PDB file of C-alpha atoms in Angstrom:
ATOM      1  CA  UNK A   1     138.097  67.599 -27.467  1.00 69.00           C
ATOM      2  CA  UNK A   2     141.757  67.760 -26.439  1.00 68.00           C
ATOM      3  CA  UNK A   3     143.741  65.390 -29.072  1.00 89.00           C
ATOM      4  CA  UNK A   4     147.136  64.809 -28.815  1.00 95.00           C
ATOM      5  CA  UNK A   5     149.088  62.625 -31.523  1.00 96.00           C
ATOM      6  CA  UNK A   6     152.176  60.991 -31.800  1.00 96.00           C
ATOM      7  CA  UNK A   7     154.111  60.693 -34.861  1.00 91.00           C
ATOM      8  CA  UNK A   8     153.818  56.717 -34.466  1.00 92.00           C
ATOM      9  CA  UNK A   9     152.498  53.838 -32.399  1.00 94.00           C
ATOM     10  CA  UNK A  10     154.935  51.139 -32.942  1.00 96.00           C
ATOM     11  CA  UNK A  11     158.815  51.794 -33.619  1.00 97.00           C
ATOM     12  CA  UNK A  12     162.025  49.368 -34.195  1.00 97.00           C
ATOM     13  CA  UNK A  13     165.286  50.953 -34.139  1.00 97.00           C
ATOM     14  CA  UNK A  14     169.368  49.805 -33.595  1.00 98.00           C
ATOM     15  CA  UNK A  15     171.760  50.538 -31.055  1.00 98.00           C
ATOM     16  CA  UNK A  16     173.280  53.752 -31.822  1.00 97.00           C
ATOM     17  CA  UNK A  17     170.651  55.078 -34.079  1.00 97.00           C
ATOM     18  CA  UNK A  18     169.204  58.450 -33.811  1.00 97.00           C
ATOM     19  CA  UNK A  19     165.557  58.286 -33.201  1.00 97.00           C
ATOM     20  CA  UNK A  20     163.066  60.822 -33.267  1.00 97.00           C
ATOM     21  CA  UNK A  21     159.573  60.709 -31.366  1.00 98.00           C
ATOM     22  CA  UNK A  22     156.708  63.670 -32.277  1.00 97.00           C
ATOM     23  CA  UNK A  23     154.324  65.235 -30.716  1.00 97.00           C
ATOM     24  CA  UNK A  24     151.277  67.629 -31.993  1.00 97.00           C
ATOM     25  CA  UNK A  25     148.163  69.230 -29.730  1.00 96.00           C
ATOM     26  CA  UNK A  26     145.773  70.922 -31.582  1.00 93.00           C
ATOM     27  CA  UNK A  27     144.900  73.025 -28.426  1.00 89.00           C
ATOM     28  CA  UNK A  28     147.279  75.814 -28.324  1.00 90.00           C
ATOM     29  CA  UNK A  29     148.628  74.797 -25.103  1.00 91.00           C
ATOM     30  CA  UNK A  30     152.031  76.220 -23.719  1.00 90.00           C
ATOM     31  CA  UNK A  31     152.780  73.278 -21.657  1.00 92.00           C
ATOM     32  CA  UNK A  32     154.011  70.174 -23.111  1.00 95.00           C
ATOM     33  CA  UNK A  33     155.597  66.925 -21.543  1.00 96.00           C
ATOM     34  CA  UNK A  34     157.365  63.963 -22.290  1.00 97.00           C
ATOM     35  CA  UNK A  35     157.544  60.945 -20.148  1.00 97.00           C
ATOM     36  CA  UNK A  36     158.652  57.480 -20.944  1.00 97.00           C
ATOM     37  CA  UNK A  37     156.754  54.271 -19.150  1.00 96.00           C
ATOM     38  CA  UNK A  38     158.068  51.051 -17.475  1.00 94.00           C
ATOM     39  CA  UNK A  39     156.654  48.477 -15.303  1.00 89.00           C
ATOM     40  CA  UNK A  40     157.753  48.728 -12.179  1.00 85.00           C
ATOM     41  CA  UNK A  41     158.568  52.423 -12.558  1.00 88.00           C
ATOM     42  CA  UNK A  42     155.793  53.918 -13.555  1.00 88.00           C
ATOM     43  CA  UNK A  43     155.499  57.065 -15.025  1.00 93.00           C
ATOM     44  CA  UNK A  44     158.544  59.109 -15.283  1.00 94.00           C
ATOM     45  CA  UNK A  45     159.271  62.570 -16.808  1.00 94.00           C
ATOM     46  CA  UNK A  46     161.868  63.212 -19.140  1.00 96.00           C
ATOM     47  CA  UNK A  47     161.616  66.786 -20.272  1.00 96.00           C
ATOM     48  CA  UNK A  48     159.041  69.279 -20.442  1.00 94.00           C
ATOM     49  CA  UNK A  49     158.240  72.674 -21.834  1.00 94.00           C
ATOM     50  CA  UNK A  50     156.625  75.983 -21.080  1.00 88.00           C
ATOM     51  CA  UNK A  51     156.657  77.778 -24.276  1.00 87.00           C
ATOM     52  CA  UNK A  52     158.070  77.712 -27.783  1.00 89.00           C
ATOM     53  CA  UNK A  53     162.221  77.070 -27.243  1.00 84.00           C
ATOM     54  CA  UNK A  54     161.529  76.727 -24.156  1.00 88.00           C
ATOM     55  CA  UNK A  55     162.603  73.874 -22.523  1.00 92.00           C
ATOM     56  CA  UNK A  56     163.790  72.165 -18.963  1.00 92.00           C
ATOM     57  CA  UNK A  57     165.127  69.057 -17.532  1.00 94.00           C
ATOM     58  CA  UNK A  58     162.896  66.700 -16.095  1.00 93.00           C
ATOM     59  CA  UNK A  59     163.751  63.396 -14.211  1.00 91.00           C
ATOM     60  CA  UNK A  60     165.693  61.493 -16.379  1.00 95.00           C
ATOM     61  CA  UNK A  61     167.093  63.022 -19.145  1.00 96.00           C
ATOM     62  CA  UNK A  62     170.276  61.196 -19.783  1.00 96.00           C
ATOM     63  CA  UNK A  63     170.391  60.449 -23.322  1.00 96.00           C
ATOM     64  CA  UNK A  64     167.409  62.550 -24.488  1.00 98.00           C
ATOM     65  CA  UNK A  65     167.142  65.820 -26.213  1.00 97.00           C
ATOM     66  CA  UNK A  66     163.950  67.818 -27.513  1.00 97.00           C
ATOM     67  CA  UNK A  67     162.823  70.466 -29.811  1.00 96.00           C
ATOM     68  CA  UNK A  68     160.236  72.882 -29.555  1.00 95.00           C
ATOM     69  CA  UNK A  69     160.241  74.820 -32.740  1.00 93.00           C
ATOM     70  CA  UNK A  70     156.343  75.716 -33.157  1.00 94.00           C
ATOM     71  CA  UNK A  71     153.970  75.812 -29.907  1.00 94.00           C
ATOM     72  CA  UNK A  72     152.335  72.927 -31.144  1.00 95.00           C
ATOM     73  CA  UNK A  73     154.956  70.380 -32.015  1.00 96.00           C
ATOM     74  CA  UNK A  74     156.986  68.899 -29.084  1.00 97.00           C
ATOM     75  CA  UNK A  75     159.817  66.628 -30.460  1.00 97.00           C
ATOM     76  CA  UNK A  76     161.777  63.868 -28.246  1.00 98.00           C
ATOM     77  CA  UNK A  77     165.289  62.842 -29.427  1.00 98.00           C
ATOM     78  CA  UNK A  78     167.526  60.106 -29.019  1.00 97.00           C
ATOM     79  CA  UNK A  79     171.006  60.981 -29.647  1.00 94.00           C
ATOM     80  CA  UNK A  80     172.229  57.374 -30.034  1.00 97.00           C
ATOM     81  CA  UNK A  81     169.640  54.693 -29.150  1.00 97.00           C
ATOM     82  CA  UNK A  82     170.442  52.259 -26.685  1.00 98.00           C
ATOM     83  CA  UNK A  83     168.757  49.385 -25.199  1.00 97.00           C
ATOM     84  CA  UNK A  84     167.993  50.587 -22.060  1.00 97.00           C
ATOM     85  CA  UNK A  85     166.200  53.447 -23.691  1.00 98.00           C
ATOM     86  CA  UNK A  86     163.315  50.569 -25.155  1.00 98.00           C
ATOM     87  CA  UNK A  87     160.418  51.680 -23.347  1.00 97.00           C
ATOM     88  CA  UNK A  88     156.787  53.338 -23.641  1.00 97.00           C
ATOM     89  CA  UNK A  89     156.663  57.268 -24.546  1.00 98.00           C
ATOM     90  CA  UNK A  90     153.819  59.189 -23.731  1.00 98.00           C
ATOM     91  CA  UNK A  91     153.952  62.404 -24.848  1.00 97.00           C
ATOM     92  CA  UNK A  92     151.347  65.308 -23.424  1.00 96.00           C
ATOM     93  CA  UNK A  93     150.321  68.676 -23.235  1.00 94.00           C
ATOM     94  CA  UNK A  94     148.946  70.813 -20.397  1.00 90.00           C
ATOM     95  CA  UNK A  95     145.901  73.265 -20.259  1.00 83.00           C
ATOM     96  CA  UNK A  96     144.791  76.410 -18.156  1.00 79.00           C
ATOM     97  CA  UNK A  97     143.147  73.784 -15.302  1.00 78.00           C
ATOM     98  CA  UNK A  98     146.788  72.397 -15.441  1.00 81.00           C
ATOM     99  CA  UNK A  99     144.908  68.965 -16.335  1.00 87.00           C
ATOM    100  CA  UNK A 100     147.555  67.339 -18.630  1.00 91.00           C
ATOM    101  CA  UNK A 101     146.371  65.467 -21.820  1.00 93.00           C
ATOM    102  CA  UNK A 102     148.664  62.453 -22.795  1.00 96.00           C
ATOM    103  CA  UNK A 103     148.567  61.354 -26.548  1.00 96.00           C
ATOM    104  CA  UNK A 104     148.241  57.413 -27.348  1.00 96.00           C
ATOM    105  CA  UNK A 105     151.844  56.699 -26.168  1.00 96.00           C
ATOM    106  CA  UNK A 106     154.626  55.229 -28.626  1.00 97.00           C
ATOM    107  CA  UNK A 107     155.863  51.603 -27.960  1.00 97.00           C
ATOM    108  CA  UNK A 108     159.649  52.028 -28.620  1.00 98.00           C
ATOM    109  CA  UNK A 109     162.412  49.160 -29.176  1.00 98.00           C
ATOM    110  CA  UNK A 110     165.866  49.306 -29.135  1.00 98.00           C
ATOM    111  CA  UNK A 111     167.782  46.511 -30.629  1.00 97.00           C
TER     112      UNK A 111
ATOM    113  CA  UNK B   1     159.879  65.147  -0.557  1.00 82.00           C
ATOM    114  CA  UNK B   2     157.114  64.828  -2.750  1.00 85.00           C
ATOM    115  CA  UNK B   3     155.384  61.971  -2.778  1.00 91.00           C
ATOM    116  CA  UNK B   4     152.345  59.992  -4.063  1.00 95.00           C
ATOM    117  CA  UNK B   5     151.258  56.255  -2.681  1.00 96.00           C
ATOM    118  CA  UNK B   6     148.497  54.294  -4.394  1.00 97.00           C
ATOM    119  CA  UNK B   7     146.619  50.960  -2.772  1.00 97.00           C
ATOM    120  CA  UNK B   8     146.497  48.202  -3.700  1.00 97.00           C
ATOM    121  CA  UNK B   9     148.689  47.533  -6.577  1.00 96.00           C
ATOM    122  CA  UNK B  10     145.991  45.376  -7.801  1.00 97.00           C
ATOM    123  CA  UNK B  11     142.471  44.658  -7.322  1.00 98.00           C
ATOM    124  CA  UNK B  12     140.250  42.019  -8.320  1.00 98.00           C
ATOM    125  CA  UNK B  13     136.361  42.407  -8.362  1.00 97.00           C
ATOM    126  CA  UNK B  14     133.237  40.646  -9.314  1.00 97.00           C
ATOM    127  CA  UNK B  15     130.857  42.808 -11.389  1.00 97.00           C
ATOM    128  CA  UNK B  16     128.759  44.326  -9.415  1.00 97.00           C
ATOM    129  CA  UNK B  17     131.315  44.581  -5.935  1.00 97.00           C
ATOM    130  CA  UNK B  18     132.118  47.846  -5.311  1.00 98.00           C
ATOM    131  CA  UNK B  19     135.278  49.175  -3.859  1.00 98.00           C
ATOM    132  CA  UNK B  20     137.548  52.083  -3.099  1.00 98.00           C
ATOM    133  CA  UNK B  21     141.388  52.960  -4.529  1.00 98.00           C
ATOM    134  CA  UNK B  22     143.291  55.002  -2.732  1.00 98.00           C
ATOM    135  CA  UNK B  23     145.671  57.748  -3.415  1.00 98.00           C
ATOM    136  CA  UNK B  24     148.335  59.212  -0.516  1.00 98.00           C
ATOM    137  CA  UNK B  25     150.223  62.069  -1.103  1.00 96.00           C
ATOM    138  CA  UNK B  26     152.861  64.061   0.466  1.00 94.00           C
ATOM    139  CA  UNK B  27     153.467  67.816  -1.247  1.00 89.00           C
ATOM    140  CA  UNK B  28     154.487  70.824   0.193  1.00 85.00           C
ATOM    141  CA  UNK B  29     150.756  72.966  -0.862  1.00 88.00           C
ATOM    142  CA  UNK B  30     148.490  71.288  -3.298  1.00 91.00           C
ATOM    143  CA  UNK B  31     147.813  72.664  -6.373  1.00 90.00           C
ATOM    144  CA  UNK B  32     145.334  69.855  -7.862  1.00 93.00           C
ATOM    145  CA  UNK B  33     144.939  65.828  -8.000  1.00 96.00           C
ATOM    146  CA  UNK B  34     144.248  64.081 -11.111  1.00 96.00           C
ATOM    147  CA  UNK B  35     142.753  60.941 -11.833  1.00 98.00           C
ATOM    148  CA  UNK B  36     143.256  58.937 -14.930  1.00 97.00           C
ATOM    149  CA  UNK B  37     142.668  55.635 -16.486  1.00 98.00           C
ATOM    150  CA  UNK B  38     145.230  53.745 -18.183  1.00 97.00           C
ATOM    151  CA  UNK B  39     144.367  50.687 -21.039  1.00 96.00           C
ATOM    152  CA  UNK B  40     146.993  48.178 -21.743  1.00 94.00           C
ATOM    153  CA  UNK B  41     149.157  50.080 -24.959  1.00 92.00           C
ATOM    154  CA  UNK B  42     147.798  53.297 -24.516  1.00 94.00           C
ATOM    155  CA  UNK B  43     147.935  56.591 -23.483  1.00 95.00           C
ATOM    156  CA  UNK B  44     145.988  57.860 -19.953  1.00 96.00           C
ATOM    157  CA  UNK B  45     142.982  59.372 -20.241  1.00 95.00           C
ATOM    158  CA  UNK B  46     141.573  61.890 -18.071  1.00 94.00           C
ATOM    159  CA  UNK B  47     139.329  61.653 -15.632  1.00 96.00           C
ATOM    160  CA  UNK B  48     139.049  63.790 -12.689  1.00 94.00           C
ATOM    161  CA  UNK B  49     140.865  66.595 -11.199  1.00 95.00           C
ATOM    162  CA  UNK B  50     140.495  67.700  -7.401  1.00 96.00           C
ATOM    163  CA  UNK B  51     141.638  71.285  -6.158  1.00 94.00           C
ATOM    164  CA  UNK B  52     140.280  71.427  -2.255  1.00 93.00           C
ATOM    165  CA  UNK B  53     139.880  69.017   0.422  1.00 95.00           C
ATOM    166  CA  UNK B  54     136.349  67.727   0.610  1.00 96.00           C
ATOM    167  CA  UNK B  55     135.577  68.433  -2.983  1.00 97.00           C
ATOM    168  CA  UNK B  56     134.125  65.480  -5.065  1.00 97.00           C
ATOM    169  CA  UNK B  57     134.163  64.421  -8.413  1.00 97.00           C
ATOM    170  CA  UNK B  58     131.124  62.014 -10.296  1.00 97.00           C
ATOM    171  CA  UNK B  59     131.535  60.091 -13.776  1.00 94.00           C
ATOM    172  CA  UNK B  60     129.371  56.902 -14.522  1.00 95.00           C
ATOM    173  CA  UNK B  61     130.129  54.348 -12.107  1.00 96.00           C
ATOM    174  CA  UNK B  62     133.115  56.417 -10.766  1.00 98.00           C
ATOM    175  CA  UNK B  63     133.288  59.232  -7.802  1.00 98.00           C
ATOM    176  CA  UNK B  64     136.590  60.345  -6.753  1.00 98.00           C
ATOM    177  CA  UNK B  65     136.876  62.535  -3.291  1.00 98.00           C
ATOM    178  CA  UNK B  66     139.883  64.522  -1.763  1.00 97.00           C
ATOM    179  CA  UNK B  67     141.188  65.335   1.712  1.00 95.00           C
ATOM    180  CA  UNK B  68     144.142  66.429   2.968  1.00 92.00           C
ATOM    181  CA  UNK B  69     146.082  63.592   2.633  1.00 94.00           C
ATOM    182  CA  UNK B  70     144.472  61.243   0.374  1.00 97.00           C
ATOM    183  CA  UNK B  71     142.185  60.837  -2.476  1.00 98.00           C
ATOM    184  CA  UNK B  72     139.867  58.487  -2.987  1.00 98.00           C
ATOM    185  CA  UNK B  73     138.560  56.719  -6.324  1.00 98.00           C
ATOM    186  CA  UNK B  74     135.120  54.661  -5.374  1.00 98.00           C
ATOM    187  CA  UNK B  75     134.135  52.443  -8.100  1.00 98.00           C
ATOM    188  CA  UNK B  76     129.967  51.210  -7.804  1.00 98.00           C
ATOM    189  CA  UNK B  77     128.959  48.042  -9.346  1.00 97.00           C
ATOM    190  CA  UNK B  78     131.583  48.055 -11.594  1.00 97.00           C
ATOM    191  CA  UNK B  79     131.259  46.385 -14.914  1.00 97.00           C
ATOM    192  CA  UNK B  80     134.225  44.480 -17.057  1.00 97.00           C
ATOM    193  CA  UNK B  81     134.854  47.139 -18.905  1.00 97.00           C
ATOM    194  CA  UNK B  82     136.236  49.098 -15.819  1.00 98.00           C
ATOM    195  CA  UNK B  83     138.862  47.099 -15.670  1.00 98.00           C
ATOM    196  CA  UNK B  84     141.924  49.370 -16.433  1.00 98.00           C
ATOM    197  CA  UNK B  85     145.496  51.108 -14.417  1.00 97.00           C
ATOM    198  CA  UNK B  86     144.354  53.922 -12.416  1.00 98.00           C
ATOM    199  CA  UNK B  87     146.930  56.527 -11.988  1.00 98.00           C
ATOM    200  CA  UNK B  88     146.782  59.570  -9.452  1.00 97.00           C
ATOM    201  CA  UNK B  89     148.917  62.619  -9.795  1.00 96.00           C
ATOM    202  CA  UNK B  90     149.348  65.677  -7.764  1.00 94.00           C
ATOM    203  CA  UNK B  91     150.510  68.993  -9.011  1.00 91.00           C
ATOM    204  CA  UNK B  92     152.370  71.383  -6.164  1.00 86.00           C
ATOM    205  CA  UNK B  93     151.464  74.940  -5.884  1.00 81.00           C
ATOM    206  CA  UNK B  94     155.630  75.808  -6.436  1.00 77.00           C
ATOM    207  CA  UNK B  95     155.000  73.982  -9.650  1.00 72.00           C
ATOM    208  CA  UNK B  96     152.050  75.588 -10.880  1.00 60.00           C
ATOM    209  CA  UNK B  97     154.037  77.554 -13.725  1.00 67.00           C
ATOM    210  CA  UNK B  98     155.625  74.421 -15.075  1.00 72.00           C
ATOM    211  CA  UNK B  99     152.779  71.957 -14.774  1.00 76.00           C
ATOM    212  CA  UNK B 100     155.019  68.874 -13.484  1.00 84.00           C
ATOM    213  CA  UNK B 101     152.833  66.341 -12.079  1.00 90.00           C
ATOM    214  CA  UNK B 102     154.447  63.891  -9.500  1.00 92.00           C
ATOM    215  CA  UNK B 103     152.340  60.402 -10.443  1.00 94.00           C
ATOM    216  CA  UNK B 104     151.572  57.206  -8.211  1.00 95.00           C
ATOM    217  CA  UNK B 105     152.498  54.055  -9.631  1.00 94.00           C
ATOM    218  CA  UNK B 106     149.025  52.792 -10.313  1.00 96.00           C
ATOM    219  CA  UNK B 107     146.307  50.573  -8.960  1.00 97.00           C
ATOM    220  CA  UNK B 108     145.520  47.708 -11.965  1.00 97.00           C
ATOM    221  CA  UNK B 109     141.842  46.629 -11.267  1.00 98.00           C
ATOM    222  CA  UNK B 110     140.180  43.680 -12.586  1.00 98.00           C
ATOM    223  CA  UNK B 111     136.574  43.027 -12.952  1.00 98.00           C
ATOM    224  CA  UNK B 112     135.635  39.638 -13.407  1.00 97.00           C
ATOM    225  CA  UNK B 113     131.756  38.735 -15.375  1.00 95.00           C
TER     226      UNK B 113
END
């Protein structure tokens, strides 16, 4: 089985902070993705990446950075948290069927 | 433009009513159409992926079909533990090297004992 893991479920942080989100696959996939989630809004891509320091805008990424030092670690940053950046991440990685596998999603808040 | 449409936003069943979700794209060549469900808190999980009009999928209580506009997610005496989001997604054939998926915004379904 595919697994994909975030680094954690839950996290708190203040305005201005720099937070880090990770990813790991365990599938030696090239492909990995990060999205963030919202009601109303659905699911929305934020950056993405096709191979080790590799990397490439998605839809929104204002105020987000990533890292993609090892093929199987896919890291989102934010540079200085703000409050409109409280949301749900979902991070996820793609295969040869280009069927994407999204990890259990990390619940962040800005305050 | 790219585009993907799901109906309704929400759905409420009795156990045992079936029903149909529905998934309307717009994309300039298809590459494939994914189906996953969604928990409150979690992640998606994966359920189907469609490649050709007329092609059709079986899981369980689930059967998801494809033509060349829509996709279709028919749920058969569906049981209260069905109740989840469905998403849809389509992948484009000029995105096949980057694997960006353009997603719906969900159909939340409810199954009542």
């Amino acid at each position: 089985d595919v697994k994909v893991t975030q680094s954690s479920r839950y996290l708190v942080k203040r305005t201005g902070e720099k937070v880090f989100l990770e990813c790991v696959q365990d599938m030696d996939h090239e492909n990995m993705f990060w999205y963030r989630q919202d009601p109303g809004l659905g699911l929305r891509l934020i950056y993405f990446s096709y191979d080790v320091k590799m990397k490439e805008k998605g839809d929104i990424p204002e105020g987000y950075s990533v890292s993609r030092e090892k093929k199987e670690r896919f890291s989102l940053i934010l540079e200085s948290a703000s409050t409109n950046q409280t949301s749900m991440y979902l991070c996820a990685s793609r295969d040869v069927s280009y069927e994407q596998y999204f990890g259990p999603g990390t619940r962040l808040t800005v305050t | 433009e790219d585009q993907v449409t799901q109906s309704p936003e929400a759905l409420r069943l009795q156990e045992g009513e079936s029903s149909s979700l529905n998934c309307s794209y717009t994309v300039s060549g298809l590459r494939g159409l994914f189906w996953y469900r969604q928990d409150p808190g979690k992640g998606p999980e994966f359920l189907f992926t469609l490649y050709s009009a007329g092609e059709e999928k079986e899981k369980e209580r689930l059967k998801a079909t494809l033509t060349k506009k829509e996709s279709f997610l028919h749920i058969t005496a569906p049981k209260p533990e069905d109740s989840a989001t469905y998403l849809c997604a389509v992948q484009a054939r000029n995105s096949s090297n980057t694997g960006k998926l353009i997603f719906g915004q969900g159909t939340t379904l409810q199954v009542k004992p």
